[in-house]
Amino acid sequence: MTFAKSLVSFLTTAALVTAGACGTSVLEKDVVVIGGGASGCHAAFRLREDYGKSILLVEKRSHLGGHVNTYDAKSGNSYNYGVQSFLDVHGGAEFVNDRLGVKTATPGRTSTTTRYVDFSTGEDVDYTAPSSSELSAALAKYAEICAQYEDKLLPSFWDFWAPEDIPEELLIPFGEFVKNHGIEALVPTLFKVTGMGLGDVTNVMTIWVIQAFGGPMARSFLGTQASFAPASGRNQDIYDAFADKLGADVLYSSTVLSAKRSHQGVLLTVATANNQTVSVKAKKLLLAIEPTESNLAPFDLDDQEEAVFDKFSYSSIQAGIVSNPALPKGYSLTNLPSAASPQNWLVLPDLTFTARFDYMGTETDEDRDYFRLLVIGTGDLTGSGAKQLAQTNLDTLIKAGAVETPESSELDFVAFAEHGPMHARVSAEELKDGFIQDLYALQGLRSTWWTGGAWFAQFQTHLWWYNDILIPKLLEDM
């Protein structure tokens, strides 16, 4: 936490908590927002700045940003190991430029050579990825297919099909879907970019793969959909700007201990930094966190909510920056099963696996190379489990002679972020039983509203787009 944020957190807590025997004071707000990721930051900003509502944002970490993770090296270089870029949908770049004051530019990337290795054996995989022409043709066709469904899938599920009207091809495994359309060449890129968070996408239902890599992503690769990033190259600048704008209306390093929710409003007990507690009374509660059992434990779910959320399954992504002399400078070591040789584009690793070690740059002052690590797992994969798997895989690569033998094989974890459960999804049978309608029927019950990836998609600017539809609904009776 920066000194400025530490000071804000201290002053906020001091102002809220009554000293000594007087106990904890009650802070009254129009809306309290839980979770300072993409959805929570944007919603809090819009509620306060554009709708004039008093808000409080509760964030469990010492900073805002969710899956945006930036490591600032001592040299002054910044390395993004979470979200890499932002799709310019619904005026996303304009919002960042004009409202947050962060200058944007076309995203850059570090040039690397991809080397395919089976991390379970350490053996190189003789693999040929689709050519640029094959990929472009597949992307173009895929974008056309996705466009047919976007009125139901973008920017929310408010107008989702009736259960009996869901197109059957969206309910089949994605491997079958791409074969039906002759677009198998799409799969390696889709998997490498945003689809891998689902695991082996060929076995995942098509509708969820489209949520992870749909028309906007395909059009971005085709050059017809813009993307952006901060001109500084530091993606955290966007969320630091949110933090500056929201100021003392954010409680950092804070968690909800308990909640009482009714149609008249909500009352929360929040544990803040410095082991203090705050009671927060609000007219509305906006939850911008994944609706997992552990996340929602303090919120006293009723039977209707539990029946819906219990149906979700998740995968997880753990991201970090690692360093070890064995890892080859300038390369992206990419994990593929040996069965993918020579051009089996639909053969992919399945949960749980280390996806890649991507070269990011060299810190000359420290005389070491940095690599972005991505580990994909089931929803219950922990950070320690991900680190152990990455270490095991490196040991295998060294033993097999796939990389040089270093003095020490121990990975140096320079930075690490547990993104936790994400890509919430349910079965085809549950969709046909009206799951989406049941999910959206929870909006507004007991003064509680919901935003985030489980309600639409994981993309940052898409979530902002979703908020712009949600917030007027939340405020209808205020």
Tab-separated table of C-alpha atoms in Angstrom:
chain	number	residue	atom	x	y	z
A	1	MET	CA	0.000	0.000	0.000
A	2	THR	CA	1.340	3.443	-0.854
A	3	PHE	CA	1.816	5.989	1.920
A	4	ALA	CA	-1.088	8.046	0.578
A	5	LYS	CA	-3.443	5.066	0.646
A	6	SER	CA	-2.221	4.047	4.108
A	7	LEU	CA	-2.963	7.568	5.347
A	8	VAL	CA	-6.424	7.550	3.762
A	9	SER	CA	-7.203	4.166	5.321
A	10	PHE	CA	-6.001	5.328	8.736
A	11	LEU	CA	-7.920	8.605	8.642
A	12	THR	CA	-11.075	6.886	7.405
A	13	THR	CA	-10.954	4.289	10.157
A	14	ALA	CA	-10.205	6.921	12.751
A	15	ALA	CA	-13.191	8.948	11.632
A	16	LEU	CA	-15.541	5.967	11.709
A	17	VAL	CA	-14.606	4.212	14.911
A	18	THR	CA	-15.437	5.698	18.278
A	19	ALA	CA	-12.626	5.395	20.780
A	20	GLY	CA	-12.675	3.426	24.019
A	21	ALA	CA	-15.879	2.173	25.586
A	22	CYS	CA	-18.131	3.925	23.119
A	23	GLY	CA	-17.759	0.981	20.707
A	24	THR	CA	-18.288	1.057	16.997
A	25	SER	CA	-20.159	3.837	15.242
A	26	VAL	CA	-22.618	3.339	12.397
A	27	LEU	CA	-21.706	4.757	9.018
A	28	GLU	CA	-24.703	5.499	6.781
A	29	LYS	CA	-24.450	5.321	2.978
A	30	ASP	CA	-26.760	5.038	0.011
A	31	VAL	CA	-24.883	2.069	-1.448
A	32	VAL	CA	-22.113	-0.108	-0.073
A	33	VAL	CA	-20.070	-1.953	-2.700
A	34	ILE	CA	-18.160	-5.127	-1.850
A	35	GLY	CA	-15.109	-5.858	-3.991
A	36	GLY	CA	-12.641	-3.450	-5.588
A	37	GLY	CA	-12.036	-5.222	-8.885
A	38	ALA	CA	-13.190	-4.036	-12.299
A	39	SER	CA	-16.904	-4.147	-11.481
A	40	GLY	CA	-16.758	-2.726	-7.980
A	41	CYS	CA	-14.455	0.201	-8.774
A	42	HIS	CA	-16.448	1.269	-11.817
A	43	ALA	CA	-19.815	0.915	-10.081
A	44	ALA	CA	-18.669	2.879	-7.023
A	45	PHE	CA	-17.281	5.631	-9.248
A	46	ARG	CA	-20.422	5.890	-11.369
A	47	LEU	CA	-22.782	5.813	-8.380
A	48	ARG	CA	-20.955	8.647	-6.677
A	49	GLU	CA	-19.748	10.801	-9.565
A	50	ASP	CA	-22.657	10.470	-12.000
A	51	TYR	CA	-25.646	9.688	-9.785
A	52	GLY	CA	-24.710	11.669	-6.687
A	53	LYS	CA	-25.038	8.753	-4.277
A	54	SER	CA	-23.003	8.305	-1.144
A	55	ILE	CA	-20.989	5.091	-1.343
A	56	LEU	CA	-18.499	2.969	0.505
A	57	LEU	CA	-16.267	0.464	-1.304
A	58	VAL	CA	-14.948	-2.415	0.801
A	59	GLU	CA	-11.837	-4.127	-0.592
A	60	LYS	CA	-10.028	-7.029	1.076
A	61	ARG	CA	-6.646	-6.195	-0.439
A	62	SER	CA	-4.421	-3.176	0.104
A	63	HIS	CA	-5.153	-1.822	-3.376
A	64	LEU	CA	-7.816	-1.820	-6.077
A	65	GLY	CA	-7.723	-3.663	-9.376
A	66	GLY	CA	-8.866	-7.281	-9.071
A	67	HIS	CA	-7.200	-9.263	-11.840
A	68	VAL	CA	-5.048	-6.326	-12.944
A	69	ASN	CA	-1.649	-7.060	-11.447
A	70	THR	CA	1.455	-4.953	-11.990
A	71	TYR	CA	4.853	-5.473	-10.405
A	72	ASP	CA	7.013	-2.364	-10.070
A	73	ALA	CA	10.683	-3.320	-10.078
A	74	LYS	CA	13.319	-1.285	-8.250
A	75	SER	CA	14.723	-0.222	-11.622
A	76	GLY	CA	11.487	1.626	-12.391
A	77	ASN	CA	10.286	-0.927	-14.938
A	78	SER	CA	6.721	-2.187	-14.567
A	79	TYR	CA	5.570	-5.690	-15.475
A	80	ASN	CA	1.916	-6.620	-16.004
A	81	TYR	CA	1.302	-10.223	-15.037
A	82	GLY	CA	-2.485	-10.145	-14.756
A	83	VAL	CA	-4.752	-8.502	-17.324
A	84	GLN	CA	-2.670	-7.628	-20.380
A	85	SER	CA	-4.950	-5.225	-22.286
A	86	PHE	CA	-8.502	-3.870	-22.461
A	87	LEU	CA	-11.081	-4.182	-25.245
A	88	ASP	CA	-12.358	-0.783	-26.319
A	89	VAL	CA	-16.064	-1.566	-26.079
A	90	HIS	CA	-18.795	0.799	-24.903
A	91	GLY	CA	-16.393	3.734	-24.839
A	92	GLY	CA	-13.910	2.075	-22.507
A	93	ALA	CA	-10.835	3.977	-23.730
A	94	GLU	CA	-12.707	7.285	-23.648
A	95	PHE	CA	-13.798	6.610	-20.076
A	96	VAL	CA	-10.214	5.885	-18.993
A	97	ASN	CA	-8.851	8.928	-20.791
A	98	ASP	CA	-11.530	11.483	-19.949
A	99	ARG	CA	-12.980	10.340	-16.634
A	100	LEU	CA	-9.941	8.781	-14.973
A	101	GLY	CA	-7.303	10.982	-16.588
A	102	VAL	CA	-5.157	8.047	-17.692
A	103	LYS	CA	-3.740	8.428	-21.187
A	104	THR	CA	-4.200	5.305	-23.303
A	105	ALA	CA	-2.374	3.795	-26.264
A	106	THR	CA	-2.326	0.651	-28.371
A	107	PRO	CA	-1.040	-2.216	-26.198
A	108	GLY	CA	2.516	-3.357	-26.713
A	109	ARG	CA	3.933	-6.812	-26.109
A	110	THR	CA	7.282	-8.462	-25.517
A	111	SER	CA	8.451	-10.436	-28.535
A	112	THR	CA	9.118	-14.084	-27.708
A	113	THR	CA	9.654	-17.371	-29.515
A	114	THR	CA	7.135	-20.062	-28.602
A	115	ARG	CA	8.517	-23.455	-27.714
A	116	TYR	CA	6.076	-26.295	-27.059
A	117	VAL	CA	6.957	-28.761	-24.312
A	118	ASP	CA	4.986	-31.453	-22.508
A	119	PHE	CA	5.500	-30.295	-18.921
A	120	SER	CA	4.564	-33.727	-17.560
A	121	THR	CA	7.562	-35.367	-19.274
A	122	GLY	CA	9.863	-32.495	-20.211
A	123	GLU	CA	9.848	-33.635	-23.843
A	124	ASP	CA	9.623	-31.141	-26.702
A	125	VAL	CA	6.442	-31.395	-28.776
A	126	ASP	CA	6.871	-31.285	-32.562
A	127	TYR	CA	3.894	-29.012	-33.115
A	128	THR	CA	2.854	-26.725	-35.944
A	129	ALA	CA	0.357	-24.008	-35.048
A	130	PRO	CA	-2.148	-22.777	-37.639
A	131	SER	CA	-0.768	-20.414	-40.265
A	132	SER	CA	-1.784	-16.769	-40.186
A	133	SER	CA	-4.111	-17.279	-43.147
A	134	GLU	CA	-5.769	-20.309	-41.527
A	135	LEU	CA	-6.198	-18.401	-38.279
A	136	SER	CA	-7.608	-15.295	-39.972
A	137	ALA	CA	-10.173	-17.335	-41.911
A	138	ALA	CA	-11.270	-19.151	-38.760
A	139	LEU	CA	-11.479	-15.931	-36.741
A	140	ALA	CA	-13.573	-14.227	-39.420
A	141	LYS	CA	-16.045	-17.096	-39.579
A	142	TYR	CA	-16.187	-17.382	-35.802
A	143	ALA	CA	-16.851	-13.648	-35.442
A	144	GLU	CA	-19.779	-13.963	-37.871
A	145	ILE	CA	-21.238	-16.856	-35.883
A	146	CYS	CA	-20.864	-15.027	-32.563
A	147	ALA	CA	-22.534	-11.931	-34.019
A	148	GLN	CA	-25.724	-13.951	-34.547
A	149	TYR	CA	-26.071	-14.389	-30.791
A	150	GLU	CA	-24.699	-11.149	-29.388
A	151	ASP	CA	-28.103	-9.529	-28.836
A	152	LYS	CA	-28.680	-12.210	-26.159
A	153	LEU	CA	-25.152	-12.428	-24.763
A	154	LEU	CA	-23.981	-8.785	-24.806
A	155	PRO	CA	-23.835	-6.770	-22.663
A	156	SER	CA	-25.760	-8.901	-20.161
A	157	PHE	CA	-28.183	-11.799	-19.838
A	158	TRP	CA	-31.183	-9.575	-19.160
A	159	ASP	CA	-32.607	-10.572	-22.569
A	160	PHE	CA	-31.393	-14.159	-22.510
A	161	TRP	CA	-33.366	-16.766	-24.428
A	162	ALA	CA	-36.274	-18.559	-22.794
A	163	PRO	CA	-34.954	-21.965	-21.677
A	164	GLU	CA	-36.629	-23.809	-24.522
A	165	ASP	CA	-35.252	-21.365	-27.122
A	166	ILE	CA	-31.528	-21.573	-26.360
A	167	PRO	CA	-29.766	-22.494	-29.632
A	168	GLU	CA	-28.664	-26.110	-29.448
A	169	GLU	CA	-25.217	-25.414	-30.900
A	170	LEU	CA	-24.410	-23.255	-27.887
A	171	LEU	CA	-25.012	-26.218	-25.586
A	172	ILE	CA	-22.612	-28.681	-27.237
A	173	PRO	CA	-18.904	-29.098	-26.411
A	174	PHE	CA	-16.769	-26.473	-28.126
A	175	GLY	CA	-14.661	-29.122	-29.851
A	176	GLU	CA	-17.768	-30.392	-31.600
A	177	PHE	CA	-18.829	-26.826	-32.408
A	178	VAL	CA	-15.566	-25.916	-34.177
A	179	LYS	CA	-15.579	-29.167	-36.121
A	180	ASN	CA	-19.124	-28.492	-37.297
A	181	HIS	CA	-18.042	-25.092	-38.628
A	182	GLY	CA	-14.597	-26.091	-39.876
A	183	ILE	CA	-12.818	-23.553	-37.660
A	184	GLU	CA	-10.448	-25.798	-35.728
A	185	ALA	CA	-7.615	-23.358	-36.536
A	186	LEU	CA	-9.179	-20.938	-34.069
A	187	VAL	CA	-8.629	-23.122	-31.027
A	188	PRO	CA	-4.878	-22.708	-30.261
A	189	THR	CA	-5.139	-18.889	-30.238
A	190	LEU	CA	-8.422	-18.857	-28.339
A	191	PHE	CA	-6.922	-21.164	-25.737
A	192	LYS	CA	-3.659	-19.253	-25.446
A	193	VAL	CA	-5.245	-15.825	-24.995
A	194	THR	CA	-8.314	-15.968	-22.735
A	195	GLY	CA	-9.843	-19.406	-23.183
A	196	MET	CA	-7.308	-21.371	-21.180
A	197	GLY	CA	-8.926	-20.254	-17.920
A	198	LEU	CA	-11.640	-22.797	-18.726
A	199	GLY	CA	-9.180	-25.688	-19.044
A	200	ASP	CA	-9.514	-27.904	-22.112
A	201	VAL	CA	-12.010	-25.749	-24.013
A	202	THR	CA	-12.859	-28.556	-26.433
A	203	ASN	CA	-14.800	-30.228	-23.603
A	204	VAL	CA	-16.437	-27.034	-22.322
A	205	MET	CA	-19.925	-25.995	-23.418
A	206	THR	CA	-19.771	-23.571	-26.333
A	207	ILE	CA	-21.737	-20.769	-24.669
A	208	TRP	CA	-19.143	-20.500	-21.890
A	209	VAL	CA	-16.255	-20.498	-24.353
A	210	ILE	CA	-17.942	-17.669	-26.249
A	211	GLN	CA	-18.133	-15.775	-22.965
A	212	ALA	CA	-14.379	-16.264	-22.508
A	213	PHE	CA	-13.426	-15.516	-26.122
A	214	GLY	CA	-16.304	-14.248	-28.234
A	215	GLY	CA	-16.983	-11.887	-31.098
A	216	PRO	CA	-15.210	-8.833	-29.622
A	217	MET	CA	-12.013	-10.817	-29.023
A	218	ALA	CA	-12.141	-12.328	-32.496
A	219	ARG	CA	-12.664	-8.898	-34.046
A	220	SER	CA	-9.770	-7.558	-31.997
A	221	PHE	CA	-7.450	-10.136	-33.575
A	222	LEU	CA	-8.860	-9.289	-36.989
A	223	GLY	CA	-8.108	-5.604	-36.435
A	224	THR	CA	-11.727	-4.422	-36.538
A	225	GLN	CA	-12.131	-4.049	-32.762
A	226	ALA	CA	-9.744	-1.727	-30.938
A	227	SER	CA	-8.013	-2.495	-27.673
A	228	PHE	CA	-6.028	-0.252	-25.358
A	229	ALA	CA	-3.781	-0.041	-22.330
A	230	PRO	CA	-2.299	2.837	-20.344
A	231	ALA	CA	0.302	4.680	-22.405
A	232	SER	CA	2.658	4.271	-19.451
A	233	GLY	CA	2.620	0.517	-19.998
A	234	ARG	CA	1.523	0.105	-16.383
A	235	ASN	CA	-2.013	-1.332	-16.291
A	236	GLN	CA	-2.352	-0.678	-12.561
A	237	ASP	CA	-2.486	3.049	-13.402
A	238	ILE	CA	-6.184	2.657	-14.251
A	239	TYR	CA	-7.084	1.342	-10.820
A	240	ASP	CA	-4.757	3.693	-9.006
A	241	ALA	CA	-6.747	6.444	-10.733
A	242	PHE	CA	-9.983	4.912	-9.426
A	243	ALA	CA	-8.409	4.879	-5.963
A	244	ASP	CA	-7.440	8.545	-6.212
A	245	LYS	CA	-10.929	9.516	-7.367
A	246	LEU	CA	-12.728	7.533	-4.674
A	247	GLY	CA	-10.362	8.642	-1.901
A	248	ALA	CA	-11.656	8.046	1.615
A	249	ASP	CA	-14.763	6.231	0.333
A	250	VAL	CA	-12.659	3.041	0.108
A	251	LEU	CA	-11.889	0.765	3.035
A	252	TYR	CA	-8.734	-1.189	2.179
A	253	SER	CA	-7.610	-4.450	3.790
A	254	SER	CA	-11.178	-4.895	4.999
A	255	THR	CA	-13.659	-7.762	5.045
A	256	VAL	CA	-17.328	-8.168	5.904
A	257	LEU	CA	-17.840	-10.130	9.124
A	258	SER	CA	-21.629	-10.282	9.054
A	259	ALA	CA	-24.612	-8.838	7.220
A	260	LYS	CA	-28.286	-8.290	7.907
A	261	ARG	CA	-30.266	-7.779	4.705
A	262	SER	CA	-33.912	-6.894	4.311
A	263	HIS	CA	-36.172	-5.051	1.895
A	264	GLN	CA	-35.615	-1.932	4.012
A	265	GLY	CA	-31.827	-1.937	3.636
A	266	VAL	CA	-28.687	-3.641	4.894
A	267	LEU	CA	-26.485	-3.492	7.971
A	268	LEU	CA	-22.927	-4.765	7.687
A	269	THR	CA	-20.193	-5.304	10.234
A	270	VAL	CA	-16.833	-4.746	8.568
A	271	ALA	CA	-13.389	-5.611	9.905
A	272	THR	CA	-10.994	-2.899	8.775
A	273	ALA	CA	-7.253	-2.380	8.908
A	274	ASN	CA	-5.714	-1.983	12.366
A	275	ASN	CA	-8.134	-4.574	13.815
A	276	GLN	CA	-11.032	-2.130	13.985
A	277	THR	CA	-14.672	-2.779	13.131
A	278	VAL	CA	-17.205	-0.537	11.433
A	279	SER	CA	-20.968	-0.900	11.163
A	280	VAL	CA	-22.304	0.224	7.813
A	281	LYS	CA	-25.966	0.928	7.213
A	282	ALA	CA	-26.950	1.283	3.558
A	283	LYS	CA	-30.062	1.475	1.443
A	284	LYS	CA	-28.579	-0.921	-1.099
A	285	LEU	CA	-25.825	-3.531	-1.187
A	286	LEU	CA	-23.898	-4.193	-4.414
A	287	LEU	CA	-21.807	-7.358	-4.379
A	288	ALA	CA	-18.979	-7.287	-6.926
A	289	ILE	CA	-17.335	-10.558	-5.926
A	290	GLU	CA	-17.571	-14.104	-7.238
A	291	PRO	CA	-20.605	-15.724	-5.570
A	292	THR	CA	-18.682	-18.652	-4.100
A	293	GLU	CA	-19.600	-20.279	-0.812
A	294	SER	CA	-16.639	-18.793	1.049
A	295	ASN	CA	-17.102	-15.299	-0.382
A	296	LEU	CA	-20.785	-15.206	0.513
A	297	ALA	CA	-20.538	-16.832	3.952
A	298	PRO	CA	-20.993	-13.514	5.850
A	299	PHE	CA	-24.060	-12.447	3.857
A	300	ASP	CA	-26.722	-14.749	5.312
A	301	LEU	CA	-27.963	-16.249	2.052
A	302	ASP	CA	-31.555	-17.419	1.899
A	303	ASP	CA	-32.745	-20.665	0.312
A	304	GLN	CA	-33.452	-19.035	-3.041
A	305	GLU	CA	-29.932	-17.608	-3.302
A	306	GLU	CA	-28.246	-20.796	-2.142
A	307	ALA	CA	-30.219	-22.907	-4.633
A	308	VAL	CA	-28.886	-20.761	-7.485
A	309	PHE	CA	-25.281	-20.293	-6.416
A	310	ASP	CA	-24.780	-23.944	-5.469
A	311	LYS	CA	-25.115	-24.848	-9.155
A	312	PHE	CA	-22.065	-22.871	-10.252
A	313	SER	CA	-18.767	-24.586	-10.955
A	314	TYR	CA	-15.528	-22.675	-11.428
A	315	SER	CA	-11.991	-22.879	-12.663
A	316	SER	CA	-9.170	-20.644	-11.467
A	317	ILE	CA	-6.154	-18.770	-12.753
A	318	GLN	CA	-3.058	-18.094	-10.682
A	319	ALA	CA	-0.602	-15.596	-12.144
A	320	GLY	CA	2.836	-14.501	-11.121
A	321	ILE	CA	6.331	-13.438	-12.077
A	322	VAL	CA	9.105	-15.965	-11.554
A	323	SER	CA	12.816	-16.113	-12.170
A	324	ASN	CA	15.307	-18.948	-12.505
A	325	PRO	CA	18.448	-19.227	-14.684
A	326	ALA	CA	17.099	-22.443	-16.206
A	327	LEU	CA	14.286	-20.629	-17.999
A	328	PRO	CA	15.410	-19.604	-21.500
A	329	LYS	CA	15.576	-15.878	-22.183
A	330	GLY	CA	13.394	-14.716	-25.061
A	331	TYR	CA	11.149	-17.792	-25.069
A	332	SER	CA	7.611	-18.681	-24.107
A	333	LEU	CA	7.729	-22.239	-22.795
A	334	THR	CA	4.205	-23.454	-23.552
A	335	ASN	CA	2.712	-26.638	-22.108
A	336	LEU	CA	1.120	-29.019	-24.635
A	337	PRO	CA	0.443	-32.765	-24.357
A	338	SER	CA	2.651	-34.852	-26.644
A	339	ALA	CA	-0.515	-36.038	-28.415
A	340	ALA	CA	-0.851	-32.544	-29.935
A	341	SER	CA	1.975	-33.410	-32.356
A	342	PRO	CA	2.131	-32.603	-35.186
A	343	GLN	CA	-1.050	-30.552	-35.844
A	344	ASN	CA	-3.698	-31.839	-33.479
A	345	TRP	CA	-5.074	-28.412	-32.667
A	346	LEU	CA	-7.852	-29.755	-30.457
A	347	VAL	CA	-5.498	-31.551	-28.057
A	348	LEU	CA	-4.999	-29.335	-24.998
A	349	PRO	CA	-3.960	-29.758	-21.367
A	350	ASP	CA	-6.785	-30.106	-18.884
A	351	LEU	CA	-7.131	-28.945	-15.301
A	352	THR	CA	-4.875	-28.595	-13.354
A	353	PHE	CA	-1.783	-27.479	-15.311
A	354	THR	CA	0.969	-24.919	-15.639
A	355	ALA	CA	0.217	-23.135	-18.903
A	356	ARG	CA	3.348	-21.155	-19.698
A	357	PHE	CA	6.552	-19.511	-18.617
A	358	ASP	CA	6.599	-16.334	-20.774
A	359	TYR	CA	9.747	-14.222	-20.953
A	360	MET	CA	8.904	-10.653	-19.867
A	361	GLY	CA	12.246	-8.869	-19.736
A	362	THR	CA	15.600	-8.639	-18.031
A	363	GLU	CA	16.374	-6.642	-14.921
A	364	THR	CA	20.019	-5.764	-15.536
A	365	ASP	CA	20.403	-4.177	-12.099
A	366	GLU	CA	19.490	-7.516	-10.548
A	367	ASP	CA	21.055	-9.636	-13.319
A	368	ARG	CA	18.039	-11.862	-13.787
A	369	ASP	CA	15.275	-12.541	-16.286
A	370	TYR	CA	11.578	-12.289	-15.463
A	371	PHE	CA	8.947	-14.748	-16.705
A	372	ARG	CA	5.169	-14.545	-16.453
A	373	LEU	CA	3.752	-17.702	-14.891
A	374	LEU	CA	0.181	-18.883	-15.488
A	375	VAL	CA	-1.283	-21.863	-13.639
A	376	ILE	CA	-4.821	-22.983	-14.444
A	377	GLY	CA	-6.767	-25.152	-12.048
A	378	THR	CA	-10.020	-26.220	-10.555
A	379	GLY	CA	-11.931	-23.709	-8.493
A	380	ASP	CA	-10.304	-24.881	-5.270
A	381	LEU	CA	-6.691	-24.515	-6.454
A	382	THR	CA	-4.735	-22.535	-3.875
A	383	GLY	CA	-1.800	-20.243	-4.436
A	384	SER	CA	0.519	-22.640	-2.627
A	385	GLY	CA	-0.753	-25.501	-4.788
A	386	ALA	CA	-0.111	-23.495	-7.949
A	387	LYS	CA	3.410	-22.606	-6.842
A	388	GLN	CA	4.182	-26.228	-6.025
A	389	LEU	CA	2.941	-27.388	-9.432
A	390	ALA	CA	5.076	-24.779	-11.220
A	391	GLN	CA	8.114	-25.886	-9.236
A	392	THR	CA	7.414	-29.557	-9.999
A	393	ASN	CA	7.133	-28.774	-13.704
A	394	LEU	CA	10.413	-26.850	-13.743
A	395	ASP	CA	12.113	-29.747	-11.949
A	396	THR	CA	10.782	-32.073	-14.657
A	397	LEU	CA	12.085	-29.810	-17.432
A	398	ILE	CA	15.506	-29.686	-15.826
A	399	LYS	CA	15.676	-33.452	-15.238
A	400	ALA	CA	14.683	-34.146	-18.853
A	401	GLY	CA	17.332	-31.765	-20.172
A	402	ALA	CA	14.731	-29.511	-21.756
A	403	VAL	CA	16.381	-26.509	-20.107
A	404	GLU	CA	19.819	-25.838	-18.680
A	405	THR	CA	20.693	-27.169	-15.253
A	406	PRO	CA	21.010	-24.205	-12.843
A	407	GLU	CA	22.913	-24.055	-9.574
A	408	SER	CA	19.536	-24.058	-7.838
A	409	SER	CA	16.291	-25.260	-9.356
A	410	GLU	CA	14.181	-23.273	-6.898
A	411	LEU	CA	11.827	-20.794	-8.564
A	412	ASP	CA	12.034	-17.253	-7.262
A	413	PHE	CA	8.454	-15.951	-7.021
A	414	VAL	CA	9.005	-12.257	-7.636
A	415	ALA	CA	5.271	-11.496	-7.553
A	416	PHE	CA	2.148	-13.616	-7.306
A	417	ALA	CA	-1.619	-13.122	-7.387
A	418	GLU	CA	-4.341	-15.610	-6.526
A	419	HIS	CA	-7.171	-14.755	-8.891
A	420	GLY	CA	-9.268	-17.443	-7.314
A	421	PRO	CA	-12.436	-19.042	-8.706
A	422	MET	CA	-13.686	-17.522	-11.949
A	423	HIS	CA	-15.444	-18.452	-15.224
A	424	ALA	CA	-18.620	-19.441	-13.350
A	425	ARG	CA	-20.696	-21.882	-15.370
A	426	VAL	CA	-23.471	-24.464	-15.165
A	427	SER	CA	-24.541	-27.475	-17.225
A	428	ALA	CA	-26.742	-27.502	-20.321
A	429	GLU	CA	-29.483	-29.178	-18.308
A	430	GLU	CA	-29.470	-26.369	-15.760
A	431	LEU	CA	-29.654	-23.736	-18.507
A	432	LYS	CA	-32.637	-25.579	-19.965
A	433	ASP	CA	-34.217	-25.585	-16.508
A	434	GLY	CA	-34.105	-21.761	-16.439
A	435	PHE	CA	-30.877	-21.133	-14.525
A	436	ILE	CA	-30.199	-17.716	-16.091
A	437	GLN	CA	-33.721	-16.546	-15.302
A	438	ASP	CA	-33.337	-17.784	-11.720
A	439	LEU	CA	-29.955	-16.072	-11.440
A	440	TYR	CA	-31.233	-12.707	-12.611
A	441	ALA	CA	-34.337	-13.007	-10.435
A	442	LEU	CA	-32.006	-12.501	-7.449
A	443	GLN	CA	-31.304	-8.912	-8.495
A	444	GLY	CA	-32.804	-6.534	-5.959
A	445	LEU	CA	-33.962	-9.100	-3.421
A	446	ARG	CA	-33.359	-8.034	0.189
A	447	SER	CA	-31.885	-4.722	-1.063
A	448	THR	CA	-29.039	-6.688	-2.688
A	449	TRP	CA	-27.691	-6.363	-6.217
A	450	TRP	CA	-24.988	-8.288	-7.986
A	451	THR	CA	-22.311	-7.525	-10.570
A	452	GLY	CA	-19.122	-9.188	-11.793
A	453	GLY	CA	-18.019	-12.010	-14.037
A	454	ALA	CA	-20.601	-14.552	-12.855
A	455	TRP	CA	-23.344	-12.264	-14.135
A	456	PHE	CA	-21.933	-11.602	-17.560
A	457	ALA	CA	-18.267	-12.015	-18.584
A	458	GLN	CA	-14.768	-11.616	-17.155
A	459	PHE	CA	-13.598	-8.776	-19.421
A	460	GLN	CA	-12.920	-5.462	-17.686
A	461	THR	CA	-14.676	-3.093	-20.088
A	462	HIS	CA	-17.557	-5.511	-20.644
A	463	LEU	CA	-18.157	-5.445	-16.904
A	464	TRP	CA	-18.251	-1.640	-17.004
A	465	TRP	CA	-20.788	-1.919	-19.821
A	466	TYR	CA	-22.879	-4.292	-17.696
A	467	ASN	CA	-22.751	-1.841	-14.776
A	468	ASP	CA	-24.165	0.908	-16.960
A	469	ILE	CA	-27.277	-1.229	-17.422
A	470	LEU	CA	-27.417	-2.473	-13.841
A	471	ILE	CA	-27.006	0.794	-11.942
A	472	PRO	CA	-30.194	2.503	-13.205
A	473	LYS	CA	-32.128	-0.620	-12.167
A	474	LEU	CA	-30.528	-0.534	-8.724
A	475	LEU	CA	-31.500	3.105	-8.298
A	476	GLU	CA	-35.103	2.856	-9.513
A	477	ASP	CA	-36.680	3.128	-6.063
A	478	MET	CA	-34.090	5.420	-4.473
